[in-house]
Short mmCIF file of C-alpha atoms and ligand atoms in Angstrom, two decimals:
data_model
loop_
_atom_site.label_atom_id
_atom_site.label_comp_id
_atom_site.label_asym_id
_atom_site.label_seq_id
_atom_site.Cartn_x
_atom_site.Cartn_y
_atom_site.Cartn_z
CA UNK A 1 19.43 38.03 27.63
CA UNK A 2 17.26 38.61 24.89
CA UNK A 3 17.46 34.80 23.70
CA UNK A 4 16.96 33.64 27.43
CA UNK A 5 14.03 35.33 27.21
CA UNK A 6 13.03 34.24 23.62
CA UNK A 7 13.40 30.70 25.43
CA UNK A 8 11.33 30.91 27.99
CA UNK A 9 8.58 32.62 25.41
CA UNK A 10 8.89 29.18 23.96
CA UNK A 11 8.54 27.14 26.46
CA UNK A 12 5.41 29.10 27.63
CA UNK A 13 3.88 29.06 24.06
CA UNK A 14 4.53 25.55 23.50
CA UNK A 15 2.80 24.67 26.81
CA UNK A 16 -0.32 26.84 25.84
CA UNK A 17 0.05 25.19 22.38
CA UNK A 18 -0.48 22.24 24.21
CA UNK A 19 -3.41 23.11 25.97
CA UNK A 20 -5.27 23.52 22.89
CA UNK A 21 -4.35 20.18 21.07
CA UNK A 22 -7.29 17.81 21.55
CA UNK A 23 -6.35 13.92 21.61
CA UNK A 24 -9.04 13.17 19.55
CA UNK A 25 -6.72 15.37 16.40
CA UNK A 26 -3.57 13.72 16.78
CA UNK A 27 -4.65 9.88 17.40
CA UNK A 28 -3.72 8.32 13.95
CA UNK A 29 -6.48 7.41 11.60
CA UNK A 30 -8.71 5.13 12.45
CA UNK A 31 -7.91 5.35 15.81
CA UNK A 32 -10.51 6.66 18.20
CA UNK A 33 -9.77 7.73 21.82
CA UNK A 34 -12.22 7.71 24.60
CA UNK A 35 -12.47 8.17 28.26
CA UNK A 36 -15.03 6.21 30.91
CA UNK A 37 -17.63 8.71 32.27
CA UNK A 38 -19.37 8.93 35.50
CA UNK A 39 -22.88 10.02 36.75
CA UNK A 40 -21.92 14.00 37.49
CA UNK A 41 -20.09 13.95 34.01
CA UNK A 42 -22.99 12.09 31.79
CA UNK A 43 -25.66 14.09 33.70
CA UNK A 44 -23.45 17.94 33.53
CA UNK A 45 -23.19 18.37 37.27
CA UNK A 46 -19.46 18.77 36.23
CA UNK A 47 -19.26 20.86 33.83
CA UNK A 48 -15.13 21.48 33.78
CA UNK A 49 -15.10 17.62 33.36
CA UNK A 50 -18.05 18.38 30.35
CA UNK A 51 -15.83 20.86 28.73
CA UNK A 52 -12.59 18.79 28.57
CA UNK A 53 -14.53 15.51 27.54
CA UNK A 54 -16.39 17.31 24.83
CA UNK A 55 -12.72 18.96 23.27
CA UNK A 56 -10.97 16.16 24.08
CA UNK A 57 -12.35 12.52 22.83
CA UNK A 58 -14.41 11.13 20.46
CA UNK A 59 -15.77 7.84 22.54
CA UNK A 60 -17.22 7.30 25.96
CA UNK A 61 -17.47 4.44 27.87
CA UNK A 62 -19.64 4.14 30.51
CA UNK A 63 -17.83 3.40 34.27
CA UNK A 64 -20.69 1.80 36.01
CA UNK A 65 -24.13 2.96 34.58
CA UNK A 66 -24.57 0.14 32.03
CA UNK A 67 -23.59 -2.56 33.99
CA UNK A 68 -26.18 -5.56 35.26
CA UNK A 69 -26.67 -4.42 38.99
CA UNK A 70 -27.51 -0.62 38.27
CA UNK A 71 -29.19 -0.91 34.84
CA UNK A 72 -31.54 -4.29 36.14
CA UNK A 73 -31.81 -4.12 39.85
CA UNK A 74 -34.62 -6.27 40.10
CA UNK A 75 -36.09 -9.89 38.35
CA UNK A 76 -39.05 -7.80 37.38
CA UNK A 77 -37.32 -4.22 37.05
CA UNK A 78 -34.93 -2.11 35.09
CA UNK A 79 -33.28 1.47 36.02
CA UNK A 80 -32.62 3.40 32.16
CA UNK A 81 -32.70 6.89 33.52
CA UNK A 82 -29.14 7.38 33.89
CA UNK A 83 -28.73 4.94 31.18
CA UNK A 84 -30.89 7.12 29.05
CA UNK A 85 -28.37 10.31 29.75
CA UNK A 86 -24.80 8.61 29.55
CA UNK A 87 -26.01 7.69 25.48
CA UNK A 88 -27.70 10.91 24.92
CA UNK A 89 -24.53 12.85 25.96
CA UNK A 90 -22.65 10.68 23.51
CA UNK A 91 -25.09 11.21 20.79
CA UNK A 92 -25.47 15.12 21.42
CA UNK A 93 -21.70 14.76 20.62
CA UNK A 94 -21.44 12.77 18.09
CA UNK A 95 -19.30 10.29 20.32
CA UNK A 96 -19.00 6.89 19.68
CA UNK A 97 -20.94 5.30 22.43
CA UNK A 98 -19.56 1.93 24.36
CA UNK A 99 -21.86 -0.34 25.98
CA UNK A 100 -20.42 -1.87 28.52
CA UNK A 101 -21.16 -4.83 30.11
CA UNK A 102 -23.88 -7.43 29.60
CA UNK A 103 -21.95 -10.37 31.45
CA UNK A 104 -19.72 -10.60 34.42
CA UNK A 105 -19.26 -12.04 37.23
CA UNK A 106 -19.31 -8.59 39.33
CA UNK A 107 -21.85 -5.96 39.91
CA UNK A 108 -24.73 -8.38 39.33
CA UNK A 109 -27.79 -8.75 41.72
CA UNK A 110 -27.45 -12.43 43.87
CA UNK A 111 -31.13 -12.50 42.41
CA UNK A 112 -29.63 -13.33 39.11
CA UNK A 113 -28.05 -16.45 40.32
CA UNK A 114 -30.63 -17.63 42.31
CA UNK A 115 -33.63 -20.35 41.62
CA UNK A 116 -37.22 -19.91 42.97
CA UNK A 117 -36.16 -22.25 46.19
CA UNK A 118 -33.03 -20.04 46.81
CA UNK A 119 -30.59 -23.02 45.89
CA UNK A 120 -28.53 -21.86 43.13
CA UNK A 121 -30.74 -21.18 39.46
CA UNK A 122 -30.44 -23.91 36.75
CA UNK A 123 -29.30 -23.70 33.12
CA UNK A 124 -32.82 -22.74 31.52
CA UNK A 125 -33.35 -20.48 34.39
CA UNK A 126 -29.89 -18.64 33.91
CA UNK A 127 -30.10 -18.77 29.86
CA UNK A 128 -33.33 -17.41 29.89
CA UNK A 129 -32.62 -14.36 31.99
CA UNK A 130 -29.07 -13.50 30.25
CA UNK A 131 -30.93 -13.40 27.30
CA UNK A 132 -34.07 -11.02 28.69
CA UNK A 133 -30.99 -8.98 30.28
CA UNK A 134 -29.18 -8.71 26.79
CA UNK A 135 -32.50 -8.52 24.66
CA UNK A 136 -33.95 -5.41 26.76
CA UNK A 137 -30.96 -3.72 27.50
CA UNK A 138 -29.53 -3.98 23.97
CA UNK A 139 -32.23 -3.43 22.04
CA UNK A 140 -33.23 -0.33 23.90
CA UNK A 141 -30.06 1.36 22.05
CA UNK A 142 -30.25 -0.31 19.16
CA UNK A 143 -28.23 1.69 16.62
CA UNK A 144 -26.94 4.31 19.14
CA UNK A 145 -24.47 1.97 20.62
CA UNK A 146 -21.38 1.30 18.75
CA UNK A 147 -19.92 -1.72 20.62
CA UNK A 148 -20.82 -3.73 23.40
CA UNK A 149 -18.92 -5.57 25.56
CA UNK A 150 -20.66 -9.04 25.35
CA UNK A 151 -18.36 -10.79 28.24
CA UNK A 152 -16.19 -9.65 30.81
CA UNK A 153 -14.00 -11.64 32.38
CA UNK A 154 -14.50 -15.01 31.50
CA UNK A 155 -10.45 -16.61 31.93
CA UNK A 156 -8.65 -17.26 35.08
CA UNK A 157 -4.99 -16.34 35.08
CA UNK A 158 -3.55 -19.99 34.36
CA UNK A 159 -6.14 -20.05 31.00
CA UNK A 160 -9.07 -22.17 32.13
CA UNK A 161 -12.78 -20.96 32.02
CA UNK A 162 -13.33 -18.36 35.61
CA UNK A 163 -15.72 -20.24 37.48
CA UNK A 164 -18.15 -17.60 37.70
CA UNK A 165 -21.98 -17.93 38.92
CA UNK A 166 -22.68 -18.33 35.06
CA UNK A 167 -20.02 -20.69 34.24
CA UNK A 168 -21.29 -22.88 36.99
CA UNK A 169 -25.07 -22.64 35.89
CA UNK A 170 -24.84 -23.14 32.37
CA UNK A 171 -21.42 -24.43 31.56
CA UNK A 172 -18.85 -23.18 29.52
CA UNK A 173 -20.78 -22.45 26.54
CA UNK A 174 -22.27 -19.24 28.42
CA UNK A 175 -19.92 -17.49 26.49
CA UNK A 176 -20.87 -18.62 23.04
CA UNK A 177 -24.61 -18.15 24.05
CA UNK A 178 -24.41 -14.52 25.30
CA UNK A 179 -22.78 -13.73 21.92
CA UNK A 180 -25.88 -15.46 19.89
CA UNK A 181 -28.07 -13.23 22.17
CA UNK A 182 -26.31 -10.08 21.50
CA UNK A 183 -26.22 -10.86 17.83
CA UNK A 184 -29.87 -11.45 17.74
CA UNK A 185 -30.63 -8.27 19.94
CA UNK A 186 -28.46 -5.88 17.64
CA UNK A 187 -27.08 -7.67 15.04
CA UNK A 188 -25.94 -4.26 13.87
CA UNK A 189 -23.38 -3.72 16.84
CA UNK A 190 -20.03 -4.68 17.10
CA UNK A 191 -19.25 -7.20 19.51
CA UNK A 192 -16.38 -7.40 21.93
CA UNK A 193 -14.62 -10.09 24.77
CA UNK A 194 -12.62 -7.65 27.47
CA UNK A 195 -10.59 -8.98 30.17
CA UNK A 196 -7.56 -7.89 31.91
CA UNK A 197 -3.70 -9.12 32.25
CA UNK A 198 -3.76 -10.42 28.57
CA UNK A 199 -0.18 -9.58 28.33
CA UNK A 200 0.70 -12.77 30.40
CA UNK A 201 0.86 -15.46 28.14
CA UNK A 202 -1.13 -18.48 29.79
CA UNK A 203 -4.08 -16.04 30.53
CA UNK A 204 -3.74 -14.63 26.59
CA UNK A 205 -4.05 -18.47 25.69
CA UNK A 206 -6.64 -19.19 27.39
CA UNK A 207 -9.02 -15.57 25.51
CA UNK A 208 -7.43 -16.51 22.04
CA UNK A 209 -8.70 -20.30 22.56
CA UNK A 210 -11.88 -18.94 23.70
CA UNK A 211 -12.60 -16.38 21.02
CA UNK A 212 -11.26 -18.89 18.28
CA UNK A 213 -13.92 -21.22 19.59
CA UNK A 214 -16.55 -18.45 18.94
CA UNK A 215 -15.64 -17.92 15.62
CA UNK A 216 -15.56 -22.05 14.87
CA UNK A 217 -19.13 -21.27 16.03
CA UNK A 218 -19.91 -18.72 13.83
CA UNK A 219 -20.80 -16.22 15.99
CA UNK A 220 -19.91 -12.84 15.46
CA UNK A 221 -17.06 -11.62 17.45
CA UNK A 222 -15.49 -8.04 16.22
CA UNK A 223 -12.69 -7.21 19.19
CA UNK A 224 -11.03 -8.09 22.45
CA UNK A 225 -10.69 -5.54 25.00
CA UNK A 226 -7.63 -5.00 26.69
CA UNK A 227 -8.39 -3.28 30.11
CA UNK A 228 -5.11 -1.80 30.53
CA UNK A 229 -4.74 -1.56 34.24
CA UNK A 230 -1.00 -1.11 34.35
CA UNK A 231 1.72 -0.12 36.13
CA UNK A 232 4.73 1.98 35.66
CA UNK A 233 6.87 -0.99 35.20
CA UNK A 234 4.48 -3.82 34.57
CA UNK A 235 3.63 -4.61 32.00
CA UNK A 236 6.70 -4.33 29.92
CA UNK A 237 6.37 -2.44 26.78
CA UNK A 238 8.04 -5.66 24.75
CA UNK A 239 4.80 -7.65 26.80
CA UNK A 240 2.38 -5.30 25.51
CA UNK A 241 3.83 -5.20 22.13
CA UNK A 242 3.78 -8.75 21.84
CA UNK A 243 0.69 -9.63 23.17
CA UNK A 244 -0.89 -6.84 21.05
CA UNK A 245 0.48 -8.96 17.41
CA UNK A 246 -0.80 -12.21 19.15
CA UNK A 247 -3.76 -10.81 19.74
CA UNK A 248 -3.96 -9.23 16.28
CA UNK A 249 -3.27 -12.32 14.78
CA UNK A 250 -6.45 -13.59 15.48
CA UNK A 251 -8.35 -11.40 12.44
CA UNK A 252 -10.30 -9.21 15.45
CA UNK A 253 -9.69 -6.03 16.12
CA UNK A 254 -7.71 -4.82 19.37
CA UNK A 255 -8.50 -2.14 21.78
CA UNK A 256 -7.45 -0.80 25.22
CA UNK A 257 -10.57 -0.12 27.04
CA UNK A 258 -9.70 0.97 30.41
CA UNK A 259 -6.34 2.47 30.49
CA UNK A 260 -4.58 3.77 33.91
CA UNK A 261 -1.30 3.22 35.56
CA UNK A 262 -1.79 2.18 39.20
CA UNK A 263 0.94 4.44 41.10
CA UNK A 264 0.35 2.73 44.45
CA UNK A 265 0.87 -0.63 45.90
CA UNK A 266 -1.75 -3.40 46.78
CA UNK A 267 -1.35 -3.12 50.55
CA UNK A 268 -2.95 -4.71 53.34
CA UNK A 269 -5.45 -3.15 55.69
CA UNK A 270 -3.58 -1.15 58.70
CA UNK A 271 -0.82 -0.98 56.21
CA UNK A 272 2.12 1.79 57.23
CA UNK A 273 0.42 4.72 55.53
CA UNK A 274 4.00 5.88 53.89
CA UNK A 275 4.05 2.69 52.19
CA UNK A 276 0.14 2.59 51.67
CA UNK A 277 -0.47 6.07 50.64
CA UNK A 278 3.06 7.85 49.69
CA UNK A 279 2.10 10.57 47.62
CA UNK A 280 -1.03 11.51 50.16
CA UNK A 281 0.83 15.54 50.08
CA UNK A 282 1.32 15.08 46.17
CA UNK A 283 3.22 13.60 43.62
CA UNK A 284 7.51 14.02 43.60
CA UNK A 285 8.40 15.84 40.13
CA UNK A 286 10.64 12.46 39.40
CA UNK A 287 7.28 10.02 39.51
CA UNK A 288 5.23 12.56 37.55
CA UNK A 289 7.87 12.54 35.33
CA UNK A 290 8.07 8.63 35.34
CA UNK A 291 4.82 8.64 34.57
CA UNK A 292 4.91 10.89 31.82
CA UNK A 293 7.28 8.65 30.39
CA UNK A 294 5.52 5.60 30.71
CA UNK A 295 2.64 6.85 29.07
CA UNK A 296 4.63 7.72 25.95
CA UNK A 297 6.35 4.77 25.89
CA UNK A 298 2.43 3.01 25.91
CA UNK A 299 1.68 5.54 22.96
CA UNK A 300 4.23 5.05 20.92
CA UNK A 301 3.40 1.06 21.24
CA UNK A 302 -0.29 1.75 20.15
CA UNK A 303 0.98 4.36 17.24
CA UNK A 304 3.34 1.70 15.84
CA UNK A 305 0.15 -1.02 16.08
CA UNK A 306 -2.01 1.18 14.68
CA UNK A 307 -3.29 -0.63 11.59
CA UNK A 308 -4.20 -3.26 14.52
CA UNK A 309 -5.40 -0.82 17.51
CA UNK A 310 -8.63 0.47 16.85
CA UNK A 311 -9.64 2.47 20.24
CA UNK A 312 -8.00 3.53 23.33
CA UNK A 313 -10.22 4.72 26.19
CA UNK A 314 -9.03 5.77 29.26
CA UNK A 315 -11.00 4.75 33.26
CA UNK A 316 -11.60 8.17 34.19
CA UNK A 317 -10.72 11.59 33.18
CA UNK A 318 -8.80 13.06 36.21
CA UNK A 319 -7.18 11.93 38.98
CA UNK A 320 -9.77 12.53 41.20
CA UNK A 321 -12.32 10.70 39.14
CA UNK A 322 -10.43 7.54 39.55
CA UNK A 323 -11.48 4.15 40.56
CA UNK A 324 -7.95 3.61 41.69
CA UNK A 325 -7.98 6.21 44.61
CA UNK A 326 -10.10 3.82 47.11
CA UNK A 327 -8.95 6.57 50.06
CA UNK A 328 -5.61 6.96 49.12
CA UNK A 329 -4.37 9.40 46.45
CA UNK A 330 -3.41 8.07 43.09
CA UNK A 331 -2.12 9.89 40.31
CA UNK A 332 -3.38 7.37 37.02
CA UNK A 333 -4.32 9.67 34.01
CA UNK A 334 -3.67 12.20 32.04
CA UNK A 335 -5.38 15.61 34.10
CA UNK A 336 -4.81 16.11 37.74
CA UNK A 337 -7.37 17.31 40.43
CA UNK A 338 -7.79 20.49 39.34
CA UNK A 339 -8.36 19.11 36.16
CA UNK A 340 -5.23 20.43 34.54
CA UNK A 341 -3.22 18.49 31.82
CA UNK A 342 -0.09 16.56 33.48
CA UNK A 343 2.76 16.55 32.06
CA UNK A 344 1.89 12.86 30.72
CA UNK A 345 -0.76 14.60 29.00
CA UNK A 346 2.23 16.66 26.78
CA UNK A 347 3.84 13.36 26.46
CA UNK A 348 0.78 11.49 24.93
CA UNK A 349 0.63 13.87 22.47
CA UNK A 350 4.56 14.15 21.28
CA UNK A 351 4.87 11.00 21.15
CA UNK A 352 1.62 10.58 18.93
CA UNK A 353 2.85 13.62 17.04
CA UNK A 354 6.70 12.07 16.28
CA UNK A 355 6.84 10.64 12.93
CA UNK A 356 8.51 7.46 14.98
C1 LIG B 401 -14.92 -0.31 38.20
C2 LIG B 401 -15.44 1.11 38.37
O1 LIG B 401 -14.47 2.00 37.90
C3 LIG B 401 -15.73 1.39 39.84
O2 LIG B 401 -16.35 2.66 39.99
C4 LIG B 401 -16.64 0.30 40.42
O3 LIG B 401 -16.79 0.51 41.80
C5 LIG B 401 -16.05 -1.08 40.17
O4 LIG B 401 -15.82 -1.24 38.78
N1 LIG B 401 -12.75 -3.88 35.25
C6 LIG B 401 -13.90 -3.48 34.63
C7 LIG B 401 -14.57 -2.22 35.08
O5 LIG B 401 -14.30 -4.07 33.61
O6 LIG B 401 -15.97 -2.29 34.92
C8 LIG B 401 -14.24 -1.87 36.50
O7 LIG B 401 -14.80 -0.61 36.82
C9 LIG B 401 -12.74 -1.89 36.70
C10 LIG B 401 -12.18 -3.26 36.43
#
């Protein structure tokens, strides 16, 4: 009886133990680990979210605030409020703060694209406004932003160039010349390419040829961002461990920059809802568990790189904060709704912890 009892004391004290380890202390060196905030967490509205942010990580990312559309609405007008507060809360913290991102295809005003006759904006037209866009926005946080990502999204899945409004306006070399503009603006920064699905080989081909040309132009390059919007069995962990050493190989540093792990299926509208939205009444102990899993199987991956992995941020805090929800209920981090650590939050951290 008494050692029954002795267990369960252990059990209990190990989970409280737990609740008292911060990420941020058992990430190995050199290795920092950061989460994407949103308005109500950057501006304190949500102040449980605050409190675990603050213990937890030592980067942020910012989930929409810093991108084209909300940052430069207008030709003739920029929105830094909000701006303002996400890098001020990573300052106050001592955070290392992520800029992200200066060029993509989404979340971009149509006025961006578009010439004075409303047919589509030439080369000059389009160069000189990605390099106003980069100039202002950059420089305004000069030395108080870390990292930017430069481009996002630039390859299609088979390897070639996406044809994006600015691939289509200026030509390939967009890419190259949104790099020479960020240099310019803060040539202190570090410099980053981040795309998604880079552990399928054509598409990986297709970024290493592209940053390889970048460095042939001398242009300073520093990373390439991994999204990280997996599943629980895709990618495999031998994909992701692969890709991750052919990625390495190229001399830049490698990151995962918006890590989740979708639980539901891409379903069409009017989809059955028990195929759409399964875990709508919660998530089964055997998928939580699953999940748990998976994320120490991605941890141990990133723990064995780690002389090559040099940040892992996370899209989102909890569950609820997730981009991935989109009216159904997901379950693709590490805290749940009520922002309590899952269990894949205990796995993270043994599997950081195990000499292995
Ligand atoms: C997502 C945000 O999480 C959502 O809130 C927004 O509605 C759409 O964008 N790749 C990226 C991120 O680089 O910027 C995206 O973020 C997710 C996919």
């Amino acid at each position: 009886m008494r050692s029954l009892i002795a267990a369960a004391g252990l059990v209990l004290l190990s989970a409280a133990a737990y609740q008292d380890v911060a990420l941020k202390d058992v990430m190995p060196k050199g290795m920092v680990v950061g989460v994407a905030i949103n308005q109500r967490q950057f501006d304190g509205t949500d102040a449980a979210a605050v409190d675990i942010i603050t213990k937890q990580f030592n980067q942020i990312s910012p989930e929409n605030v810093l991108k084209f559309q909300p940052i430069h609405p207008a030709a003739d007008r920029y929105a830094f409020e909000a701006a303002d507060r996400y890098v001020q809360f990573g300052v106050d913290r001592k955070m290392q703060v992520i800029g992200h991102t200066l060029v993509w295809h989404s979340q971009t005003g149509a006025w961006v694209f578009q010439g004075a006759d409303g047919k589509p904006a030439d080369r000059e037209t389009l160069l000189a406004r990605m390099r106003e866009h980069i100039n202002t926005v950059m420089g305004r946080y000069k030395g108080r932003i870390h990292g930017w990502d430069v481009v996002n999204e630039a390859i299609e899945e088979d390897g070639s160039m996406r044809k994006s409004p600015w691939q289509a306006g200026i030509g390939d070399d967009y890419v190259a010349k949104a790099f020479e503009f960020a240099r310019e603006a803060d040539p202190g920064a570090e410099l980053y390419y981040n795309d998604f699905n880079l552990e399928k080989p054509a598409k990986r081909a297709g970024v290493i040829r592209l940053v390889k040309d970048l460095r042939a132009r001398k242009l300073r390059i520093d990373g390439i961002g991994n999204q990280a919007h997996w599943r629980l069995e895709t990618p495999a962990i031998g994909e992701i461990g692969a890709a991750l050493e052919e990625l390495h190989a190229t001399g830049l540093k490698v990151m995962y920059t918006e890590l989740d792990i979708n639980l539901l299926q891409n379903t069409p509208r009017g989809a059955d809802p028990a195929v759409a939205n399964p875990y709508a009444n919660g998530l089964p102990d055997d998928v939580q568990e699953r999940l748990a899993q998976r994320y120490a199987d991605v941890f141990r991956v990133f723990r064995k790189h780690r002389k090559a992995v040099t940040r892992v941020t996370f899209w989102g805090l909890s569950d609820g904060d997730s981009w991935l929800n989109r009216g159904r209920m997901n379950y693709p981090l590490l805290w749940d709704r009520q922002r309590q650590p899952k269990p894949a939050f205990n796995a993270v951290v043994d599997a950081l912890r195990s000499g292995k």
